[in-house]
Amino acid sequence: GLTREDSLTGDWYDCSAHLLWIGERTRGLDDAHVEFFAGVHNPLGVKIGPAASPDDVVGLCERLNPLRTPGRLTFYARMGAERVRELLPPLLRAVRDEGHPVLWASDPMHANTIRTADGVKTRRFDTIMAELEGFFEACRSVGVWPGGVHLEFTGEDVTECLGGADDVLEEHLSSRYETLLDPRLNARQSLDLAFRVAELMRR
């Protein structure tokens, strides 16, 4: 309903957002999201999870950016801290070797979500950092620029993710757990992570 044709170029744009997202569960080449997004000219972000194959990512490149327009396509790797070093390099190589101009970014949050014994959805700061470190290592091992980080965080003093400088424990979660959906890093955890990412960039 918010898709419009540009009166000057004749190109179609989804005016509901600037950067449109395709999720890990809706990125199949025959899925409706891919079909629709292939027809608009917005920049696109696609979540790439541990089940993705080299053929999958190359197929997405060819379907969503056949003209190989720089800036059109960003892949957000969400492999999980334990598997990113193993699973990401073959995908990076496949896209690089086919010459597709993809910006690779890390989403270290979504593949590292856990539930406590009480059923509370949370994430561990150290696990988030471990996936980021693995992402940087994978990119450098293949000669691909690590192009960004996607985080869920807040400047508020919440207790939704475990660990970090304040060492949030499971028993602290209920004191200021305010999110309606996904657990966010709090202000101290976010600053700590920002400084650590800066160190990864300097290396």
PDB file of C-alpha atoms in Angstrom:
ATOM      1  CA  GLY A   1       0.000   0.000   0.000  1.00  0.00           C
ATOM      2  CA  LEU A   2       2.976   2.378   0.457  1.00  0.00           C
ATOM      3  CA  THR A   3       4.700   1.441  -2.793  1.00  0.00           C
ATOM      4  CA  ARG A   4       4.994   4.322  -5.247  1.00  0.00           C
ATOM      5  CA  GLU A   5       6.367   4.911  -8.740  1.00  0.00           C
ATOM      6  CA  ASP A   6       8.943   7.686  -9.047  1.00  0.00           C
ATOM      7  CA  SER A   7       7.462  10.202 -11.496  1.00  0.00           C
ATOM      8  CA  LEU A   8      10.880  11.111 -12.930  1.00  0.00           C
ATOM      9  CA  THR A   9      12.541   7.699 -13.305  1.00  0.00           C
ATOM     10  CA  GLY A  10       9.623   5.258 -13.376  1.00  0.00           C
ATOM     11  CA  ASP A  11      11.358   3.240 -10.637  1.00  0.00           C
ATOM     12  CA  TRP A  12       9.282   1.774  -7.807  1.00  0.00           C
ATOM     13  CA  TYR A  13      10.011   2.432  -4.127  1.00  0.00           C
ATOM     14  CA  ASP A  14       8.512   1.162  -0.884  1.00  0.00           C
ATOM     15  CA  CYS A  15       7.911   4.420   0.976  1.00  0.00           C
ATOM     16  CA  SER A  16       7.313   2.740   4.347  1.00  0.00           C
ATOM     17  CA  ALA A  17      11.049   2.789   5.135  1.00  0.00           C
ATOM     18  CA  HIS A  18      14.444   3.689   3.735  1.00  0.00           C
ATOM     19  CA  LEU A  19      16.246   0.385   4.313  1.00  0.00           C
ATOM     20  CA  LEU A  20      13.933  -2.618   3.909  1.00  0.00           C
ATOM     21  CA  TRP A  21      14.609  -5.903   5.720  1.00  0.00           C
ATOM     22  CA  ILE A  22      14.200  -9.537   4.742  1.00  0.00           C
ATOM     23  CA  GLY A  23      14.417 -11.914   7.688  1.00  0.00           C
ATOM     24  CA  GLU A  24      16.251 -15.183   8.049  1.00  0.00           C
ATOM     25  CA  ARG A  25      12.966 -17.097   7.844  1.00  0.00           C
ATOM     26  CA  THR A  26      11.635 -15.206   4.801  1.00  0.00           C
ATOM     27  CA  ARG A  27      14.718 -15.021   2.560  1.00  0.00           C
ATOM     28  CA  GLY A  28      13.928 -18.030   0.358  1.00  0.00           C
ATOM     29  CA  LEU A  29      14.387 -17.247  -3.325  1.00  0.00           C
ATOM     30  CA  ASP A  30      10.746 -18.132  -3.995  1.00  0.00           C
ATOM     31  CA  ASP A  31       9.379 -16.357  -0.907  1.00  0.00           C
ATOM     32  CA  ALA A  32       7.026 -13.400  -1.191  1.00  0.00           C
ATOM     33  CA  HIS A  33       9.394 -10.966   0.533  1.00  0.00           C
ATOM     34  CA  VAL A  34      12.158 -11.635  -1.984  1.00  0.00           C
ATOM     35  CA  GLU A  35       9.712 -11.389  -4.888  1.00  0.00           C
ATOM     36  CA  PHE A  36       8.378  -8.039  -3.695  1.00  0.00           C
ATOM     37  CA  PHE A  37      11.734  -6.511  -2.710  1.00  0.00           C
ATOM     38  CA  ALA A  38      13.285  -7.480  -6.042  1.00  0.00           C
ATOM     39  CA  GLY A  39      10.833  -5.066  -7.654  1.00  0.00           C
ATOM     40  CA  VAL A  40      11.620  -1.938  -5.630  1.00  0.00           C
ATOM     41  CA  HIS A  41      14.730   0.229  -5.670  1.00  0.00           C
ATOM     42  CA  ASN A  42      15.230   0.783  -1.934  1.00  0.00           C
ATOM     43  CA  PRO A  43      18.438  -0.359  -0.271  1.00  0.00           C
ATOM     44  CA  LEU A  44      17.866  -3.837   1.161  1.00  0.00           C
ATOM     45  CA  GLY A  45      19.087  -5.686   4.232  1.00  0.00           C
ATOM     46  CA  VAL A  46      18.917  -9.489   4.454  1.00  0.00           C
ATOM     47  CA  LYS A  47      19.501 -11.579   7.582  1.00  0.00           C
ATOM     48  CA  ILE A  48      21.795 -14.532   6.867  1.00  0.00           C
ATOM     49  CA  GLY A  49      21.660 -17.346   9.425  1.00  0.00           C
ATOM     50  CA  PRO A  50      23.536 -20.605  10.028  1.00  0.00           C
ATOM     51  CA  ALA A  51      21.449 -22.598   7.531  1.00  0.00           C
ATOM     52  CA  ALA A  52      22.499 -20.404   4.584  1.00  0.00           C
ATOM     53  CA  SER A  53      24.642 -21.976   1.873  1.00  0.00           C
ATOM     54  CA  PRO A  54      26.979 -20.287  -0.616  1.00  0.00           C
ATOM     55  CA  ASP A  55      24.371 -20.947  -3.326  1.00  0.00           C
ATOM     56  CA  ASP A  56      21.722 -19.258  -1.173  1.00  0.00           C
ATOM     57  CA  VAL A  57      23.656 -16.035  -0.740  1.00  0.00           C
ATOM     58  CA  VAL A  58      24.782 -15.846  -4.362  1.00  0.00           C
ATOM     59  CA  GLY A  59      21.197 -16.531  -5.456  1.00  0.00           C
ATOM     60  CA  LEU A  60      19.958 -13.672  -3.264  1.00  0.00           C
ATOM     61  CA  CYS A  61      22.548 -11.363  -4.809  1.00  0.00           C
ATOM     62  CA  GLU A  62      21.460 -12.285  -8.325  1.00  0.00           C
ATOM     63  CA  ARG A  63      17.758 -11.986  -7.498  1.00  0.00           C
ATOM     64  CA  LEU A  64      17.857  -8.779  -5.473  1.00  0.00           C
ATOM     65  CA  ASN A  65      20.692  -6.916  -7.169  1.00  0.00           C
ATOM     66  CA  PRO A  66      21.105  -8.236 -10.729  1.00  0.00           C
ATOM     67  CA  LEU A  67      22.618  -4.944 -11.895  1.00  0.00           C
ATOM     68  CA  ARG A  68      25.219  -5.133  -9.093  1.00  0.00           C
ATOM     69  CA  THR A  69      24.470  -1.639  -7.863  1.00  0.00           C
ATOM     70  CA  PRO A  70      26.819  -0.675  -4.995  1.00  0.00           C
ATOM     71  CA  GLY A  71      24.906   0.171  -1.813  1.00  0.00           C
ATOM     72  CA  ARG A  72      21.822  -1.802  -2.776  1.00  0.00           C
ATOM     73  CA  LEU A  73      22.425  -4.915  -0.664  1.00  0.00           C
ATOM     74  CA  THR A  74      23.567  -5.481   2.932  1.00  0.00           C
ATOM     75  CA  PHE A  75      23.832  -8.964   4.430  1.00  0.00           C
ATOM     76  CA  TYR A  76      23.531  -9.196   8.218  1.00  0.00           C
ATOM     77  CA  ALA A  77      25.281 -12.346   9.436  1.00  0.00           C
ATOM     78  CA  ARG A  78      23.562 -13.947  12.453  1.00  0.00           C
ATOM     79  CA  MET A  79      25.379 -17.250  12.802  1.00  0.00           C
ATOM     80  CA  GLY A  80      25.724 -17.652  16.569  1.00  0.00           C
ATOM     81  CA  ALA A  81      28.909 -17.140  18.538  1.00  0.00           C
ATOM     82  CA  GLU A  82      29.953 -20.794  18.413  1.00  0.00           C
ATOM     83  CA  ARG A  83      29.581 -21.189  14.636  1.00  0.00           C
ATOM     84  CA  VAL A  84      30.384 -17.858  12.996  1.00  0.00           C
ATOM     85  CA  ARG A  85      34.094 -18.625  12.423  1.00  0.00           C
ATOM     86  CA  GLU A  86      33.195 -21.885  10.686  1.00  0.00           C
ATOM     87  CA  LEU A  87      30.079 -20.934   8.730  1.00  0.00           C
ATOM     88  CA  LEU A  88      30.672 -17.367   7.579  1.00  0.00           C
ATOM     89  CA  PRO A  89      33.924 -17.575   5.524  1.00  0.00           C
ATOM     90  CA  PRO A  90      32.457 -19.825   2.762  1.00  0.00           C
ATOM     91  CA  LEU A  91      29.589 -17.362   2.297  1.00  0.00           C
ATOM     92  CA  LEU A  92      31.934 -14.392   2.185  1.00  0.00           C
ATOM     93  CA  ARG A  93      34.110 -16.139  -0.402  1.00  0.00           C
ATOM     94  CA  ALA A  94      31.165 -17.123  -2.597  1.00  0.00           C
ATOM     95  CA  VAL A  95      29.837 -13.566  -2.815  1.00  0.00           C
ATOM     96  CA  ARG A  96      33.314 -12.084  -3.280  1.00  0.00           C
ATOM     97  CA  ASP A  97      34.291 -14.578  -5.988  1.00  0.00           C
ATOM     98  CA  GLU A  98      31.123 -13.827  -7.965  1.00  0.00           C
ATOM     99  CA  GLY A  99      31.902 -10.091  -7.810  1.00  0.00           C
ATOM    100  CA  HIS A 100      28.715  -8.998  -6.040  1.00  0.00           C
ATOM    101  CA  PRO A 101      29.011  -5.641  -4.195  1.00  0.00           C
ATOM    102  CA  VAL A 102      27.553  -6.678  -0.829  1.00  0.00           C
ATOM    103  CA  LEU A 103      28.121  -4.848   2.431  1.00  0.00           C
ATOM    104  CA  TRP A 104      28.572  -7.426   5.205  1.00  0.00           C
ATOM    105  CA  ALA A 105      27.456  -6.549   8.726  1.00  0.00           C
ATOM    106  CA  SER A 106      27.069  -8.495  11.951  1.00  0.00           C
ATOM    107  CA  ASP A 107      23.865  -9.059  13.902  1.00  0.00           C
ATOM    108  CA  PRO A 108      25.307 -10.640  17.074  1.00  0.00           C
ATOM    109  CA  MET A 109      22.013 -10.453  18.960  1.00  0.00           C
ATOM    110  CA  HIS A 110      19.445 -12.726  17.331  1.00  0.00           C
ATOM    111  CA  ALA A 111      21.321 -16.010  17.054  1.00  0.00           C
ATOM    112  CA  ASN A 112      22.466 -15.710  20.681  1.00  0.00           C
ATOM    113  CA  THR A 113      19.115 -15.388  22.458  1.00  0.00           C
ATOM    114  CA  ILE A 114      18.529 -17.790  25.353  1.00  0.00           C
ATOM    115  CA  ARG A 115      15.858 -18.386  27.990  1.00  0.00           C
ATOM    116  CA  THR A 116      16.492 -18.659  31.698  1.00  0.00           C
ATOM    117  CA  ALA A 117      15.086 -21.489  33.800  1.00  0.00           C
ATOM    118  CA  ASP A 118      12.134 -19.172  34.496  1.00  0.00           C
ATOM    119  CA  GLY A 119      11.503 -18.688  30.761  1.00  0.00           C
ATOM    120  CA  VAL A 120      12.837 -15.123  30.547  1.00  0.00           C
ATOM    121  CA  LYS A 121      14.270 -14.250  27.142  1.00  0.00           C
ATOM    122  CA  THR A 122      17.775 -12.807  27.447  1.00  0.00           C
ATOM    123  CA  ARG A 123      21.261 -12.640  25.917  1.00  0.00           C
ATOM    124  CA  ARG A 124      24.754 -12.804  27.385  1.00  0.00           C
ATOM    125  CA  PHE A 125      27.070  -9.856  26.808  1.00  0.00           C
ATOM    126  CA  ASP A 126      30.124 -12.118  26.417  1.00  0.00           C
ATOM    127  CA  THR A 127      28.344 -14.242  23.788  1.00  0.00           C
ATOM    128  CA  ILE A 128      27.377 -11.136  21.815  1.00  0.00           C
ATOM    129  CA  MET A 129      31.006 -10.005  21.901  1.00  0.00           C
ATOM    130  CA  ALA A 130      32.200 -13.475  20.880  1.00  0.00           C
ATOM    131  CA  GLU A 131      30.072 -13.397  17.729  1.00  0.00           C
ATOM    132  CA  LEU A 132      31.367  -9.915  16.887  1.00  0.00           C
ATOM    133  CA  GLU A 133      34.951 -11.070  17.317  1.00  0.00           C
ATOM    134  CA  GLY A 134      34.275 -14.107  15.125  1.00  0.00           C
ATOM    135  CA  PHE A 135      32.651 -11.899  12.480  1.00  0.00           C
ATOM    136  CA  PHE A 136      35.704  -9.616  12.304  1.00  0.00           C
ATOM    137  CA  GLU A 137      38.035 -12.627  12.143  1.00  0.00           C
ATOM    138  CA  ALA A 138      36.008 -14.258   9.376  1.00  0.00           C
ATOM    139  CA  CYS A 139      35.924 -11.087   7.293  1.00  0.00           C
ATOM    140  CA  ARG A 140      39.655 -10.528   7.643  1.00  0.00           C
ATOM    141  CA  SER A 141      40.465 -14.151   6.836  1.00  0.00           C
ATOM    142  CA  VAL A 142      38.679 -13.782   3.491  1.00  0.00           C
ATOM    143  CA  GLY A 143      39.730 -10.204   2.742  1.00  0.00           C
ATOM    144  CA  VAL A 144      36.219  -8.742   3.076  1.00  0.00           C
ATOM    145  CA  TRP A 145      35.602  -5.452   4.864  1.00  0.00           C
ATOM    146  CA  PRO A 146      33.538  -5.824   8.079  1.00  0.00           C
ATOM    147  CA  GLY A 147      30.992  -3.176   7.212  1.00  0.00           C
ATOM    148  CA  GLY A 148      28.719  -2.727  10.215  1.00  0.00           C
ATOM    149  CA  VAL A 149      27.051  -3.946  13.391  1.00  0.00           C
ATOM    150  CA  HIS A 150      23.316  -4.260  14.072  1.00  0.00           C
ATOM    151  CA  LEU A 151      22.444  -4.054  17.782  1.00  0.00           C
ATOM    152  CA  GLU A 152      19.408  -3.770  19.997  1.00  0.00           C
ATOM    153  CA  PHE A 153      20.250  -1.394  22.836  1.00  0.00           C
ATOM    154  CA  THR A 154      18.908   1.441  24.928  1.00  0.00           C
ATOM    155  CA  GLY A 155      20.344   4.344  26.884  1.00  0.00           C
ATOM    156  CA  GLU A 156      18.169   3.303  29.819  1.00  0.00           C
ATOM    157  CA  ASP A 157      19.412   1.421  32.869  1.00  0.00           C
ATOM    158  CA  VAL A 158      17.512  -1.782  32.080  1.00  0.00           C
ATOM    159  CA  THR A 159      18.379  -5.344  33.118  1.00  0.00           C
ATOM    160  CA  GLU A 160      17.566  -7.393  30.014  1.00  0.00           C
ATOM    161  CA  CYS A 161      20.950  -8.826  28.947  1.00  0.00           C
ATOM    162  CA  LEU A 162      23.296 -10.702  31.265  1.00  0.00           C
ATOM    163  CA  GLY A 163      26.870  -9.723  32.086  1.00  0.00           C
ATOM    164  CA  GLY A 164      28.776  -6.617  31.075  1.00  0.00           C
ATOM    165  CA  ALA A 165      30.470  -4.054  33.297  1.00  0.00           C
ATOM    166  CA  ASP A 166      27.675  -4.173  35.897  1.00  0.00           C
ATOM    167  CA  ASP A 167      27.618  -7.991  35.782  1.00  0.00           C
ATOM    168  CA  VAL A 168      23.854  -8.335  35.417  1.00  0.00           C
ATOM    169  CA  LEU A 169      22.840 -11.730  36.828  1.00  0.00           C
ATOM    170  CA  GLU A 170      19.733 -13.818  36.234  1.00  0.00           C
ATOM    171  CA  GLU A 171      18.249 -12.708  39.544  1.00  0.00           C
ATOM    172  CA  HIS A 172      18.590  -9.066  38.418  1.00  0.00           C
ATOM    173  CA  LEU A 173      16.555  -9.497  35.219  1.00  0.00           C
ATOM    174  CA  SER A 174      13.173  -8.989  36.851  1.00  0.00           C
ATOM    175  CA  SER A 175      14.156  -5.674  38.471  1.00  0.00           C
ATOM    176  CA  ARG A 176      14.146  -3.592  35.263  1.00  0.00           C
ATOM    177  CA  TYR A 177      13.122  -5.868  32.394  1.00  0.00           C
ATOM    178  CA  GLU A 178      11.130  -3.429  30.251  1.00  0.00           C
ATOM    179  CA  THR A 179      11.321  -4.630  26.659  1.00  0.00           C
ATOM    180  CA  LEU A 180       8.133  -5.786  24.971  1.00  0.00           C
ATOM    181  CA  LEU A 181       9.972  -8.005  22.475  1.00  0.00           C
ATOM    182  CA  ASP A 182      13.742  -8.529  22.417  1.00  0.00           C
ATOM    183  CA  PRO A 183      16.224  -8.016  25.273  1.00  0.00           C
ATOM    184  CA  ARG A 184      18.428  -4.954  24.787  1.00  0.00           C
ATOM    185  CA  LEU A 185      21.878  -3.998  25.974  1.00  0.00           C
ATOM    186  CA  ASN A 186      21.674  -1.260  28.595  1.00  0.00           C
ATOM    187  CA  ALA A 187      23.657   2.001  28.562  1.00  0.00           C
ATOM    188  CA  ARG A 188      26.761   0.614  30.320  1.00  0.00           C
ATOM    189  CA  GLN A 189      26.798  -2.571  28.260  1.00  0.00           C
ATOM    190  CA  SER A 190      26.374  -0.567  25.035  1.00  0.00           C
ATOM    191  CA  LEU A 191      29.312   1.722  25.824  1.00  0.00           C
ATOM    192  CA  ASP A 192      31.467  -1.236  26.802  1.00  0.00           C
ATOM    193  CA  LEU A 193      30.625  -2.972  23.530  1.00  0.00           C
ATOM    194  CA  ALA A 194      31.303   0.193  21.503  1.00  0.00           C
ATOM    195  CA  PHE A 195      34.802   0.505  22.944  1.00  0.00           C
ATOM    196  CA  ARG A 196      35.516  -3.167  22.297  1.00  0.00           C
ATOM    197  CA  VAL A 197      34.314  -2.895  18.695  1.00  0.00           C
ATOM    198  CA  ALA A 198      36.588   0.124  18.269  1.00  0.00           C
ATOM    199  CA  GLU A 199      39.500  -2.084  19.370  1.00  0.00           C
ATOM    200  CA  LEU A 200      38.491  -4.746  16.858  1.00  0.00           C
ATOM    201  CA  MET A 201      38.486  -2.093  14.131  1.00  0.00           C
ATOM    202  CA  ARG A 202      41.961  -0.875  15.124  1.00  0.00           C
ATOM    203  CA  ARG A 203      43.380  -4.378  14.741  1.00  0.00           C
TER     204      ARG A 203
END
